[in-house]
Every structure is written in structure tokens, then in C-alpha cells.
PDB file of C-alpha atoms in Angstrom:
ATOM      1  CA  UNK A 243       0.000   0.000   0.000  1.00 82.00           C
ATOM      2  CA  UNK A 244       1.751   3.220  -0.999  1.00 95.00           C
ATOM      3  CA  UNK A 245       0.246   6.672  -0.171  1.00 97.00           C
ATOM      4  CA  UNK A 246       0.968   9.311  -2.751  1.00 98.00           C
ATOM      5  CA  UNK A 247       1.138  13.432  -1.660  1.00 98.00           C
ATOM      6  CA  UNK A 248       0.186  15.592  -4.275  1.00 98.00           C
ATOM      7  CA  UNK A 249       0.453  19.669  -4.253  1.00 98.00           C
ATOM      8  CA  UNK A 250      -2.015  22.083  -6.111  1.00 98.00           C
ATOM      9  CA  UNK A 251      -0.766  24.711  -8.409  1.00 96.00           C
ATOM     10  CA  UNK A 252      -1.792  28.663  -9.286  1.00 92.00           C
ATOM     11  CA  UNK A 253      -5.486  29.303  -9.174  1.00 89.00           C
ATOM     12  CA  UNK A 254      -6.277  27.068  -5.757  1.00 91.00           C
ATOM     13  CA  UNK A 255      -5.470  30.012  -3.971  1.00 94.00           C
ATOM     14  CA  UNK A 256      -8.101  31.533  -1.531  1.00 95.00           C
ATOM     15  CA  UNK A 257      -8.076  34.719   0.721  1.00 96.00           C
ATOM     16  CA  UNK A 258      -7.378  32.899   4.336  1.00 97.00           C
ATOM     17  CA  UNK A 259      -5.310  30.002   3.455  1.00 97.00           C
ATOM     18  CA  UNK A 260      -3.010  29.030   6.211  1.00 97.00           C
ATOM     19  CA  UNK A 261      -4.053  31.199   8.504  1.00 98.00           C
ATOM     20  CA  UNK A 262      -4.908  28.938  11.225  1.00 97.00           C
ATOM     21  CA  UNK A 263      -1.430  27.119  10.642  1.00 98.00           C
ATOM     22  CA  UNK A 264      -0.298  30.808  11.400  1.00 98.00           C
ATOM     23  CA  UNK A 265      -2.383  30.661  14.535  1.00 98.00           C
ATOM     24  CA  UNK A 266      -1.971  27.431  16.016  1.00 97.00           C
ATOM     25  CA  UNK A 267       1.436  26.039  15.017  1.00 97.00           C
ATOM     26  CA  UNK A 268       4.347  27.965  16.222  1.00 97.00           C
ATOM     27  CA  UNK A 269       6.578  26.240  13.549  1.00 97.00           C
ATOM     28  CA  UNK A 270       4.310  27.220  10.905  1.00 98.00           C
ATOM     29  CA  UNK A 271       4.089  30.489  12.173  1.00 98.00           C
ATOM     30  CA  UNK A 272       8.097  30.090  12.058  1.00 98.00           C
ATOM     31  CA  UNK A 273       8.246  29.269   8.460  1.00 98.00           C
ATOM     32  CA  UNK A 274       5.880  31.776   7.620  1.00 98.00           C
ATOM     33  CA  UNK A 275       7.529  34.756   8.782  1.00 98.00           C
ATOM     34  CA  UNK A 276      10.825  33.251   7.747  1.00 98.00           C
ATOM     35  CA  UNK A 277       9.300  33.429   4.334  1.00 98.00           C
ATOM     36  CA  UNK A 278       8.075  37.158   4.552  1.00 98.00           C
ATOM     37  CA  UNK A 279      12.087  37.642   5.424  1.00 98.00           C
ATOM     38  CA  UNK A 280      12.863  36.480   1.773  1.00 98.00           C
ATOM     39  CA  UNK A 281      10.240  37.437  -0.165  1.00 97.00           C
ATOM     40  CA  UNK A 282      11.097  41.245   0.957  1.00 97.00           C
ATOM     41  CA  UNK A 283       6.982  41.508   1.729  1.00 97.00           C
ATOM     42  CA  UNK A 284       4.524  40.489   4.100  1.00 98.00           C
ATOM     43  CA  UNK A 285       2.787  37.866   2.077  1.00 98.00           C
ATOM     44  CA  UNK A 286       0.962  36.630   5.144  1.00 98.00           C
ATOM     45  CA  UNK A 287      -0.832  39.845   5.353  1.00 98.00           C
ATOM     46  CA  UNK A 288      -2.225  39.144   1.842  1.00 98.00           C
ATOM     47  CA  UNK A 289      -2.908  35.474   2.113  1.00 98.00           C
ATOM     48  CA  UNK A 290      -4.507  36.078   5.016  1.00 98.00           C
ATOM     49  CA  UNK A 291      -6.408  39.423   4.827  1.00 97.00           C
ATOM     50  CA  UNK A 292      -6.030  40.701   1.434  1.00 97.00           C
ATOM     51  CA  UNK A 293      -8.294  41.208  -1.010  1.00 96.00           C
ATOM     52  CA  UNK A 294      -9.142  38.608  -4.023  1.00 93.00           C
ATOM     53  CA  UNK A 295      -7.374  40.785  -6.562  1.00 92.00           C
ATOM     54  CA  UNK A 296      -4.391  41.281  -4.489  1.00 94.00           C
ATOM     55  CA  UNK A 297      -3.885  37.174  -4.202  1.00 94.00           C
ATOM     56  CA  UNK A 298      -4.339  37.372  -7.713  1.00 89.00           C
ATOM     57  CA  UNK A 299      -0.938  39.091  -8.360  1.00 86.00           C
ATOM     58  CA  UNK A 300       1.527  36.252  -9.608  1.00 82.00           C
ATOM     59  CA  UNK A 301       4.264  37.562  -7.083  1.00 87.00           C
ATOM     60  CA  UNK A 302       1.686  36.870  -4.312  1.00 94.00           C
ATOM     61  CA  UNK A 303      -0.178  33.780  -5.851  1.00 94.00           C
ATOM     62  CA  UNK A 304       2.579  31.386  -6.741  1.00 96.00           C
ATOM     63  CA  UNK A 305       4.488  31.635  -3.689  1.00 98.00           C
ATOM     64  CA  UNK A 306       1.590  31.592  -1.138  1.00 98.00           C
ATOM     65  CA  UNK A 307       0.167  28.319  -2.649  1.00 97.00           C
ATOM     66  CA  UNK A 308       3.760  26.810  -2.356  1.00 98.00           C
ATOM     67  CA  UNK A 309       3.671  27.876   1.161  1.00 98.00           C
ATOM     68  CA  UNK A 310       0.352  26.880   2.480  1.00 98.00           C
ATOM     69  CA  UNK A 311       1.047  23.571   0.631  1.00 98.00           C
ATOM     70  CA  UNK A 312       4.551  22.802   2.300  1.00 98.00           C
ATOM     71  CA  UNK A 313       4.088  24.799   6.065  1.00 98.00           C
ATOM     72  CA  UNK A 314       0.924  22.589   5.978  1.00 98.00           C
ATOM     73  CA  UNK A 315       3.329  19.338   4.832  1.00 98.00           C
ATOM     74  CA  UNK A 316       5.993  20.085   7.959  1.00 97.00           C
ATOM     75  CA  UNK A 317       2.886  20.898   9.826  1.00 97.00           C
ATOM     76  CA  UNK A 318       1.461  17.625   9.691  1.00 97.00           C
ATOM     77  CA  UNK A 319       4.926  15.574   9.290  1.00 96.00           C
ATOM     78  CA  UNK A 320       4.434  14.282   5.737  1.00 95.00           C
ATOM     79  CA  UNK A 321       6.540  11.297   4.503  1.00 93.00           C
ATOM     80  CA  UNK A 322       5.434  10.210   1.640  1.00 96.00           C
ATOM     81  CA  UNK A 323       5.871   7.233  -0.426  1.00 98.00           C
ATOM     82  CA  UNK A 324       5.399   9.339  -3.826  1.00 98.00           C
ATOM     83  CA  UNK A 325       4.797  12.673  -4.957  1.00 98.00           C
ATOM     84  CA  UNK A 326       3.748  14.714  -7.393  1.00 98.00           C
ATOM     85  CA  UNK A 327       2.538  18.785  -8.270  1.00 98.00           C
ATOM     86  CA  UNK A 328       0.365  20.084 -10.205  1.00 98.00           C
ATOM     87  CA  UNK A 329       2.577  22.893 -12.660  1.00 97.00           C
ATOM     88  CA  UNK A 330       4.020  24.929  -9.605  1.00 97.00           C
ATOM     89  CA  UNK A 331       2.910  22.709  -7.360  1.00 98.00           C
ATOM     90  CA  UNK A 332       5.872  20.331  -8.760  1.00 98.00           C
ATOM     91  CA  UNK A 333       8.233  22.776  -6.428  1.00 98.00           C
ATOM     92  CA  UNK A 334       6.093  21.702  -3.164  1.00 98.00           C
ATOM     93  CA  UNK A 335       6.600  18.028  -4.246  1.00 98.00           C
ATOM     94  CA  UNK A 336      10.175  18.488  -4.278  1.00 98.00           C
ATOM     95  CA  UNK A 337      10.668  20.258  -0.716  1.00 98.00           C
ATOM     96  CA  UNK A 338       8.246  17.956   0.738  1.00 98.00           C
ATOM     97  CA  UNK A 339      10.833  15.554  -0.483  1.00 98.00           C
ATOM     98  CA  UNK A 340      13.887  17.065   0.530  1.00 98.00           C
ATOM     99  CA  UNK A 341      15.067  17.325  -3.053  1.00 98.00           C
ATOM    100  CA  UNK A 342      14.807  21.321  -2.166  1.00 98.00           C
ATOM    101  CA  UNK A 343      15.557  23.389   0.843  1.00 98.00           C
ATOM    102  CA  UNK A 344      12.103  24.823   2.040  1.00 98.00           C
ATOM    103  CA  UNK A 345      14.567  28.095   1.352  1.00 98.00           C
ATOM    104  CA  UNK A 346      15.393  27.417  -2.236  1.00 98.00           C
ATOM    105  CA  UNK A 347      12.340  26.281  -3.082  1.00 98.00           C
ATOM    106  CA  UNK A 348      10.650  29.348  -2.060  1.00 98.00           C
ATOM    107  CA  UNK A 349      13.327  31.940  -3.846  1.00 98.00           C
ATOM    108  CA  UNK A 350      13.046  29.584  -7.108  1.00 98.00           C
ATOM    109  CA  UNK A 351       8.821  29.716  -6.984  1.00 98.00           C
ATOM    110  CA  UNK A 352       9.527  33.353  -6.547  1.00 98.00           C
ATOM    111  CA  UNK A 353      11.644  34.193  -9.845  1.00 97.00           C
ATOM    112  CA  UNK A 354       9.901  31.697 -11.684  1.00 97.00           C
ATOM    113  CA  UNK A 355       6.309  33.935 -10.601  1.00 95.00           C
ATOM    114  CA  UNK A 356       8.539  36.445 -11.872  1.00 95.00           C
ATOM    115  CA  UNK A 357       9.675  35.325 -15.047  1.00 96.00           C
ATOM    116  CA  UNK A 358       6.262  34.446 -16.085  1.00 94.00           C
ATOM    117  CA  UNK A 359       4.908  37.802 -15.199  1.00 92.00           C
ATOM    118  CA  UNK A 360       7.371  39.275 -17.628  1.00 94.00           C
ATOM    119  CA  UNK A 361       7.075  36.343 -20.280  1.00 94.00           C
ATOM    120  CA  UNK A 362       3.308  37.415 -20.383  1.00 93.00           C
ATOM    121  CA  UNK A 363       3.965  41.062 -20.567  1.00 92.00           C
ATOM    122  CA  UNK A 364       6.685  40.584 -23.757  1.00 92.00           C
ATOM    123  CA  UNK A 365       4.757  37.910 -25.131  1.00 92.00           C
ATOM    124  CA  UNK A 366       0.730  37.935 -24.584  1.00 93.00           C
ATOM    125  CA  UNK A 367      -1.714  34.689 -24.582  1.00 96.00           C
ATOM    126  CA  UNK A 368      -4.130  33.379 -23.048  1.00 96.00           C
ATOM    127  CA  UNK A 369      -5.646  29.691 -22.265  1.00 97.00           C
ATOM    128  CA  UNK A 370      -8.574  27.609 -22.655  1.00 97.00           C
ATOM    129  CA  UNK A 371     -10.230  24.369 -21.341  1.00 97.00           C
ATOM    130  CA  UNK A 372     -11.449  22.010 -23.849  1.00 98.00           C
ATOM    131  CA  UNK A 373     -14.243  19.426 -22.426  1.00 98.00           C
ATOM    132  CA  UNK A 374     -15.390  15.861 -24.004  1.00 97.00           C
ATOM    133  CA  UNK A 375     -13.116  15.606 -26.539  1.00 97.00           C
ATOM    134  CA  UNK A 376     -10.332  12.997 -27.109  1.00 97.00           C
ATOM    135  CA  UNK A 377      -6.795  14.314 -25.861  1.00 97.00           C
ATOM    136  CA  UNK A 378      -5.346  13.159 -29.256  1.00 97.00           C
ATOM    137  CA  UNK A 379      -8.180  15.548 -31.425  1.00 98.00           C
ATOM    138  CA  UNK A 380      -7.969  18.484 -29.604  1.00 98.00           C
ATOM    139  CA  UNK A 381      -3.866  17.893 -30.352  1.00 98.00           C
ATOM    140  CA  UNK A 382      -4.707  17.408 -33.517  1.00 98.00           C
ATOM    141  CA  UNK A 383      -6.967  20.834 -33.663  1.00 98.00           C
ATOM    142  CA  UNK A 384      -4.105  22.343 -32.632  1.00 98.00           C
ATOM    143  CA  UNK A 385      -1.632  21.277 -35.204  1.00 98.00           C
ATOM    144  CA  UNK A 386      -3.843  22.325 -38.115  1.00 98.00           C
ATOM    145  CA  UNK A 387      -4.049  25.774 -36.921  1.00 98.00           C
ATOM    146  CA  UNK A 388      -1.702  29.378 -37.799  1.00 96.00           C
ATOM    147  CA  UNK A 389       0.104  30.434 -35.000  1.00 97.00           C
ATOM    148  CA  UNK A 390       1.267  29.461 -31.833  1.00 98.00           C
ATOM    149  CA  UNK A 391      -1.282  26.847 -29.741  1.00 98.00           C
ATOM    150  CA  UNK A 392       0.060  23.679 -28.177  1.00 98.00           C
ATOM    151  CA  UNK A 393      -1.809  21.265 -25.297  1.00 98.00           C
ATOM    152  CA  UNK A 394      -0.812  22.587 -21.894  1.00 98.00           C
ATOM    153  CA  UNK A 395      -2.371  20.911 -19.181  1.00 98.00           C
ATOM    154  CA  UNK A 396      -3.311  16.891 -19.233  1.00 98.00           C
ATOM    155  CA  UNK A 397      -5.803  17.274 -16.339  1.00 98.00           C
ATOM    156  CA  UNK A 398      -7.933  14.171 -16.772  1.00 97.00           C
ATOM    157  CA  UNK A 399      -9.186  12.356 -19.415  1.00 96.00           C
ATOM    158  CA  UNK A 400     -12.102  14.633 -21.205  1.00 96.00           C
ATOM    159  CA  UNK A 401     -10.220  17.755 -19.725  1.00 97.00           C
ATOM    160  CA  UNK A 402      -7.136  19.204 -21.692  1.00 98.00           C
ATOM    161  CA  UNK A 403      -6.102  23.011 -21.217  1.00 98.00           C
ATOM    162  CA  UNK A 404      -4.884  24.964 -24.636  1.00 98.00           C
ATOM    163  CA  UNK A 405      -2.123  27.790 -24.796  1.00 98.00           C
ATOM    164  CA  UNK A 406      -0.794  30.090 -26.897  1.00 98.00           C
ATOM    165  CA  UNK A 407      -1.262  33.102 -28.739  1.00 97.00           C
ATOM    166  CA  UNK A 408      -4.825  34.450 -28.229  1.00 97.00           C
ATOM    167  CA  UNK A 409      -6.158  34.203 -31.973  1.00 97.00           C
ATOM    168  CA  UNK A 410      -4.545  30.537 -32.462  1.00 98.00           C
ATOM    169  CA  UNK A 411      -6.467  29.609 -29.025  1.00 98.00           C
ATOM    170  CA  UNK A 412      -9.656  31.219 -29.995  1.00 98.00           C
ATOM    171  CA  UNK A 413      -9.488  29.566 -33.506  1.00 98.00           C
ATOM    172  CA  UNK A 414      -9.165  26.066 -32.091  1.00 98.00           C
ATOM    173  CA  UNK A 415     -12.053  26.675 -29.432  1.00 98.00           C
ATOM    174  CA  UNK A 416     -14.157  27.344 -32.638  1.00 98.00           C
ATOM    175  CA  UNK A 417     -13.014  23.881 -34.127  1.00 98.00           C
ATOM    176  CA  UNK A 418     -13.076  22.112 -31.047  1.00 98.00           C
ATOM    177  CA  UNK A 419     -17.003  22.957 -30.856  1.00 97.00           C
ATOM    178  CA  UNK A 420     -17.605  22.567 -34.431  1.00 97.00           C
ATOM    179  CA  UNK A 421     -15.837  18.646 -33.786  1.00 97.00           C
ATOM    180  CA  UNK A 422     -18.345  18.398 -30.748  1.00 97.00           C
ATOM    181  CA  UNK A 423     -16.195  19.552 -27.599  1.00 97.00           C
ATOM    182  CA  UNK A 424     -19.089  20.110 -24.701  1.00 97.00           C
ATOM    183  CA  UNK A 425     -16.822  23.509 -24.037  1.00 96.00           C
ATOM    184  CA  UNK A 426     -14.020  25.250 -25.137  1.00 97.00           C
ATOM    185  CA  UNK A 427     -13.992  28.337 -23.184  1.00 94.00           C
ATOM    186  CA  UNK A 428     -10.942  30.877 -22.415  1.00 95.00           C
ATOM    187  CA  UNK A 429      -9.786  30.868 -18.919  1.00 94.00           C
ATOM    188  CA  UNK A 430      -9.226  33.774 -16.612  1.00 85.00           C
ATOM    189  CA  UNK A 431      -5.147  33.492 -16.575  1.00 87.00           C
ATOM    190  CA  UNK A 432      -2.661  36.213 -17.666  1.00 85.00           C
ATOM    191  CA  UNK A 433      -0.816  34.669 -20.455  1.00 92.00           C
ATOM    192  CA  UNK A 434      -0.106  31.177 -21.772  1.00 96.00           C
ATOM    193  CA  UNK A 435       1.862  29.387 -19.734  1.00 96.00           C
ATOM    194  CA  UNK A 436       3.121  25.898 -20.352  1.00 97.00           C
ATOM    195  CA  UNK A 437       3.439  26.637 -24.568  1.00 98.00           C
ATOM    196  CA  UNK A 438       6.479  28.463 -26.361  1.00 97.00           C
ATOM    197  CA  UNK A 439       5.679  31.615 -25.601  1.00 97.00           C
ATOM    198  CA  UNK A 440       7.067  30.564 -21.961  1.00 97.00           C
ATOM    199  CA  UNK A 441      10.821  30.293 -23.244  1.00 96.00           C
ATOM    200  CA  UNK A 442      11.731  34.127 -22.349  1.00 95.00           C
ATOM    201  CA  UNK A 443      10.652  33.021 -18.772  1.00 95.00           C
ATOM    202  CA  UNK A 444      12.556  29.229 -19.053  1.00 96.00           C
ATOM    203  CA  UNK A 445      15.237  31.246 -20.142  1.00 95.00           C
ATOM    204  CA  UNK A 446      15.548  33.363 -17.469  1.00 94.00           C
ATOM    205  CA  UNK A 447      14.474  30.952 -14.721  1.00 96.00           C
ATOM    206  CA  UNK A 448      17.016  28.150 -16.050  1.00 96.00           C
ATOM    207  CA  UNK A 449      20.234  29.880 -14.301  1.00 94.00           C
ATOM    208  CA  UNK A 450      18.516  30.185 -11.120  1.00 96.00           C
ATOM    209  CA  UNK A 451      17.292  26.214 -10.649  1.00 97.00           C
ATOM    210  CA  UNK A 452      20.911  25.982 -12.595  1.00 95.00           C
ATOM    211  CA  UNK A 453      22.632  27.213  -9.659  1.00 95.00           C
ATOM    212  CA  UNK A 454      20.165  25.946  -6.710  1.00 97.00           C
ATOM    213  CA  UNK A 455      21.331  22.882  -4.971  1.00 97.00           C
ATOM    214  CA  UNK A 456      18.946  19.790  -5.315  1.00 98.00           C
ATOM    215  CA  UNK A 457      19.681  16.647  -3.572  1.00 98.00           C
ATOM    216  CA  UNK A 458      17.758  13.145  -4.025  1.00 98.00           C
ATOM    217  CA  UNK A 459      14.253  12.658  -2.656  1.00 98.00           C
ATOM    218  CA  UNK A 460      13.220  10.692  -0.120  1.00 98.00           C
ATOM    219  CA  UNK A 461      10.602   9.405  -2.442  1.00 98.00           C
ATOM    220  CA  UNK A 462      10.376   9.114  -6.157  1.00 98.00           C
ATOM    221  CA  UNK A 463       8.677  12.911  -7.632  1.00 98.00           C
ATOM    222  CA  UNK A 464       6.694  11.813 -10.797  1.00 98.00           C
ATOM    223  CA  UNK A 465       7.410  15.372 -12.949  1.00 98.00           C
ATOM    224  CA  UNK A 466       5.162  17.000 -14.895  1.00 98.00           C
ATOM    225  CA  UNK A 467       7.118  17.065 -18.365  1.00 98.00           C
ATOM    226  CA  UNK A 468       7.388  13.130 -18.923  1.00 98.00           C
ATOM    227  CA  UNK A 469       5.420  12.211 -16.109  1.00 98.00           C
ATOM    228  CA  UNK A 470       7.333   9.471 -14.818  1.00 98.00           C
ATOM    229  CA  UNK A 471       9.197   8.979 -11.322  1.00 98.00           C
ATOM    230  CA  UNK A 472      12.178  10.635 -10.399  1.00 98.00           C
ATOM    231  CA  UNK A 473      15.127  10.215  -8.250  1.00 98.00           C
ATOM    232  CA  UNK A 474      18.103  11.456  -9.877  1.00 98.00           C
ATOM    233  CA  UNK A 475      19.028  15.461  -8.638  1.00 98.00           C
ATOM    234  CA  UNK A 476      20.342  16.325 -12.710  1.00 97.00           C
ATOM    235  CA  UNK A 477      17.272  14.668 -14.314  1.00 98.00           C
ATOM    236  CA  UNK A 478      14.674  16.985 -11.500  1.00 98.00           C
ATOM    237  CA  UNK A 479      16.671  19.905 -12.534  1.00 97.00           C
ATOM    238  CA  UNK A 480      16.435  19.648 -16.041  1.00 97.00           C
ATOM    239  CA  UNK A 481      12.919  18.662 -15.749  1.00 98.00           C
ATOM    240  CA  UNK A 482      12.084  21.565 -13.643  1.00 97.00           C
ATOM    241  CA  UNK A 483      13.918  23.956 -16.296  1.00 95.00           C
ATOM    242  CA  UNK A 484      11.890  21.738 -19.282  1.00 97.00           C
ATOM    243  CA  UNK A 485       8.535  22.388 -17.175  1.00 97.00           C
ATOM    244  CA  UNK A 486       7.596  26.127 -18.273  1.00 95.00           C
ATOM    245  CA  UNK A 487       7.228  25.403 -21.951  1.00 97.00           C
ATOM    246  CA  UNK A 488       6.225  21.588 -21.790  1.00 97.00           C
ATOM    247  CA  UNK A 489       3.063  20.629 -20.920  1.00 98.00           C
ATOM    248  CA  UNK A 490       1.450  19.361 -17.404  1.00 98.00           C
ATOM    249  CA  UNK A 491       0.648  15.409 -17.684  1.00 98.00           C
ATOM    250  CA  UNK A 492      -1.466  14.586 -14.877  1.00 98.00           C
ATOM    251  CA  UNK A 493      -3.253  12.467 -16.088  1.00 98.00           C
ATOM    252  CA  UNK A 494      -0.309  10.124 -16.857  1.00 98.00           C
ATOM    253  CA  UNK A 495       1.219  11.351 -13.964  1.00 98.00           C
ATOM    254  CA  UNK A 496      -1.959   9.803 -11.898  1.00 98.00           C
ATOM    255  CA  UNK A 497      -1.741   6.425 -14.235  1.00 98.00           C
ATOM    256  CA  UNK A 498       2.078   5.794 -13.662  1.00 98.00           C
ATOM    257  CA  UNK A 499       1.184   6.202  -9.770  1.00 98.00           C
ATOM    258  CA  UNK A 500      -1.401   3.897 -10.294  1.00 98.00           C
ATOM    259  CA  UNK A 501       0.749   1.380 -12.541  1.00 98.00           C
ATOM    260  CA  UNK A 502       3.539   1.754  -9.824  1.00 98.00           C
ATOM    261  CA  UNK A 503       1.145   0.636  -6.643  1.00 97.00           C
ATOM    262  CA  UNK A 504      -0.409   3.878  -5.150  1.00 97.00           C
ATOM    263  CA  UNK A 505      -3.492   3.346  -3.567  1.00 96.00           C
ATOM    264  CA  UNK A 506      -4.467   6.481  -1.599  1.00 97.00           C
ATOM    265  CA  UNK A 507      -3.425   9.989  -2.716  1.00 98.00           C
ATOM    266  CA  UNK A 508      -3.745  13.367  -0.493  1.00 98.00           C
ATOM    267  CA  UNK A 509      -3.711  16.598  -1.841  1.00 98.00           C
ATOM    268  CA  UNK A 510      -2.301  18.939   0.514  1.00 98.00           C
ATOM    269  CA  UNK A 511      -3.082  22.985   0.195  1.00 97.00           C
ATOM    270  CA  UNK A 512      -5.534  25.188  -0.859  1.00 97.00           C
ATOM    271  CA  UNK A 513      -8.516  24.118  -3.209  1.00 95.00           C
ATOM    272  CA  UNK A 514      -9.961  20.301  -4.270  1.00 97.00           C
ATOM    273  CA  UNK A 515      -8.993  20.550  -8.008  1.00 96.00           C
ATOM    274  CA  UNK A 516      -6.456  17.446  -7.555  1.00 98.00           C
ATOM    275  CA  UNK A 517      -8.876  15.459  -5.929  1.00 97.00           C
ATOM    276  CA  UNK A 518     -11.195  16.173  -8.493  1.00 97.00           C
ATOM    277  CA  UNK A 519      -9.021  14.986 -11.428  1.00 98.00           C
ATOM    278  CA  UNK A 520      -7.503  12.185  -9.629  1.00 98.00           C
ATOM    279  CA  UNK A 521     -11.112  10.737  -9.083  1.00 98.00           C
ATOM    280  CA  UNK A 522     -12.022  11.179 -12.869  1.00 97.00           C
ATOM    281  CA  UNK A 523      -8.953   9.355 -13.812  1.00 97.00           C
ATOM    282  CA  UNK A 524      -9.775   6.430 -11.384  1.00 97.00           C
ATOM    283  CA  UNK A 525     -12.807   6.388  -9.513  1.00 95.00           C
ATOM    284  CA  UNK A 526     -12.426   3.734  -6.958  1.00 95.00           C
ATOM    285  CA  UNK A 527      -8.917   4.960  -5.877  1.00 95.00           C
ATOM    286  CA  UNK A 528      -8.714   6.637  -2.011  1.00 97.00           C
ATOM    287  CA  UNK A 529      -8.212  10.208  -1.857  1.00 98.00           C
ATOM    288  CA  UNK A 530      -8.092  13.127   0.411  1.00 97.00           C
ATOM    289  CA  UNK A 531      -8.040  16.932   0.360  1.00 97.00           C
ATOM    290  CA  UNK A 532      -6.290  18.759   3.652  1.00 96.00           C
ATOM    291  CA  UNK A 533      -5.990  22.619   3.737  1.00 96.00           C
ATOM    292  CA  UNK A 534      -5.629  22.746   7.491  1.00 94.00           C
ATOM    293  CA  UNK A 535      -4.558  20.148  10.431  1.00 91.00           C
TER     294      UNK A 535
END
């Protein structure tokens, strides 16, 4: 029996997360304030108090996910047997399993919020979810299309996110409907992440993880770019630099667990969303949400 931890990624977030961790746990409050320290900002005062709009801010969202996720991990003494994130929730996975410093990890989610933020400025797109339609026609949609568009997100099967340059994404929505897609509707997100026009923001971000120092997990981190399990501190790095213009597989991601003998998952953080696509990708498998203790 092997118990998987998984970690959400941007758009879980919520006005209030952590707080009682904050309240009630003097190492989380530790952690915390030790983040506020290198973030330059009170981020606490946002994830806790701030308005929607403020969370909303990439240099606020990213990293206060990755911290409710892993104060909430040390919090409740996690040792998993496998893990696995969800896009920047990959970064969780890996100090969760030591293959970070909590530290690095949160300096790296940092730039990388960042480097998107900028990536999206220089080069604007957008996103959209395409329902009921086989993974390998909507990839197909894409392909016969002008202009940059590319599958982005492998959420579960049914459920596959688009990217890329706004016209190229609204074009395929259009085909996607016309081939009998259930939806194909733009989502609220500031550029398109996980396609080409990322590689300003790999670029940038590929010194920094370059230059962090990862060491091997105490569990094997199945990565969203291939989607298989990984142990090996050179192959997480260049996996992790790979990530920002390769698309998310969880859906493999959640089959290779499955394949390799995990029968209970918990998503740890903000939001259900995991839980959600882990259940439509096997619906008699265990699994758990936590956002508090």
C-alpha cells in the first residue's frame, strides 16, 4: 500500500489560506515569517487578509500556494511514499521531499512567478479548457491551426487546457465545438503558460534552478514534463527547467502512480482541483483533500 502526496498549483489560492497554521502552530508560524524575510513583503498579510485581486498578483499567488502547501506538509509531518505537483505545485513536491531546501524552493517559486509575469507582458496569450473531446483531437486541432497553440495541461481524461497566442487559441475553441467539444472556453489566466511563448521566462528561470542545490528525494517525484518517477538530482533539474514550456501530464502522472502501486493519494493545500481529477482518472482509488490540520 503506498500513499501518494500531491500539491495544487496557481489558481487554488483563496483569501485565508493558512491562517490557522499561522495561529496554532508555532513552527508554521516560524516558516511563515521566515518566508516574509525572503520574499522582501509580508505575504501573510495578503494570504490572510487581502483582497481577491491582491492574491491574484503572480508575485503573491505562486508563492503563497507553495507555502500553504509545504508549512501545511511540515505541519502535519508528511513522509510520503510518492509525490507529485500540479505545474508549480511540482516545487512543493520536491521540498516535501527534501530534493529542495524549504529556502530554495521558495526563492526559485519566486523568480519563476517572476519570469512568467514578464514572459506574459513581452509575449501575450491566453488559455482555454477544452471538455469531451479525445486528448489526441484536440492535439490534432491544434496542429492544423496558424500560429502558436500547443496542449498545456493533461488534467484528466475529457479535460485538456490549450495555450498560446490568443487568436490561435480562440481559432481552435471554434473547431473544437464545431468537432463536438461540450466547451471550449478561455480561462481567466494572464498569459499562456506551459506553450512556447514561456521560453523568455525558461530562459531566465534556467540559471537560477541551474545554480540551486537539489539533492535526491526521499521518495520518487513523478514530474510533470514526462510524467514518470524521479530520483536522480540532474534529471529533477532539467525537468524543472523543461517544465515552463512543456506541458502538465497529470493524467499520466496519476496512471504511472497507479501502474507503480499507489493506492491512496492526499492533496495537501488550498482548493480540491487534484482530488477532483484524480477521481475522474480512477474512480475507486482513495483520496483526500487537507488545507488545514
Amino acid at each position: 500500500m503506498k500513499h501518494a502526496y500531491v500539491f495544487p498549483g496557481q489558481g487554488a489560492q483563496s483569501v485565508g489560506m493558512g491562517k490557522d497554521l499561522y495561529d496554532n502552530v508555532p513552527e508554521a508560524k516560524a516558516l511563515f515569517e521566515k518566508a516574509n524575510e525572503i520574499l522582501g513583503f509580508r505575504i501573510t498579510d495578503i494570504m490572510f487578509a487581502g483582497t481577491d485581486e491582491e492574491l491574484r498578483q503572480t508575485k503573491v499567488t505562486q508563492p503563497a500556494v507553495f507555502l500553504h502547501s509545504v508549512v501545511l506538509a511540515r505541519a502535519l509531518g508528511v513522509v510520503p511514499d510518492a509525490a507529485a505537483g500540479h505545474s508549480l505545485g511540482e516545487f512543493s513536491a520536491l521540498v516535501v521531499a527534501g530534493a529542495l531546501s524549504f529556502e530554495d524552493g521558495l526563492r526559485l517559486v519566486s523568480k519563476r512567478a517572476m519570469a512568467m509575469q514578464g514572459a506574459c507582458e513581452q509575449r501575450p496569450g491566453t488559455m482555454a479548457a477544452v471538455l469531451a473531446l479525445p486528448d489526441e483531437k484536440v492535439e490534432e486541432l491544434c496542429a492544423s491551426v496558424d500560429g502558436v497553440v500547443v496542449a498545456a495541461n493533461y488534467n484528466c481524461p475529457g479535460q485538456l487546457v490549450i495555450s498560446g497566442a490568443v487568436e490561435a487559441v480562440d481559432a481552435v475553441c471554434a473547431l473544437a465545438k464545431e468537432a463536438g467539444a461540450k466547451r471550449a472556453l478561455r480561462l481567466s489566466v494572464g498569459g499562456a503558460f506551459h506553450s512556447p511563448l514561456m521560453e523568455p521566462a525558461r530562459v531566465e528561470l534556467e540559471r537560477a534552478i541551474a545554480e540551486a542545490p537539489f539533492h535526491a528525494p526521499s521518495c520518487p517525484i513523478y514530474q510533470n514534463v514526462d510524467a514518470k518517477p524521479h530520483t536522480d538530482p540532474a534529471e529533477i533539474r532539467a525537468n524543472l527547467i523543461a517544465q515552463l514550456t512543456a506541458p502538465v501530464r497529470w493524467t499520466q502522472i496519476v496512471r504511472h502512480m497507479l501502474a507503480d502501486g499507489v493506492t491512496e493519494f492526499t492533496e495537501l493545500g488550498p482548493g480540491t482541483v487534484l482530488q477532483g481529477l484524480i477521481r475522474k482518472v480512477d474512480g475507486s482509488v482513495t483520496v483526500e483533500s487537507k488545507a488545514t490540520l
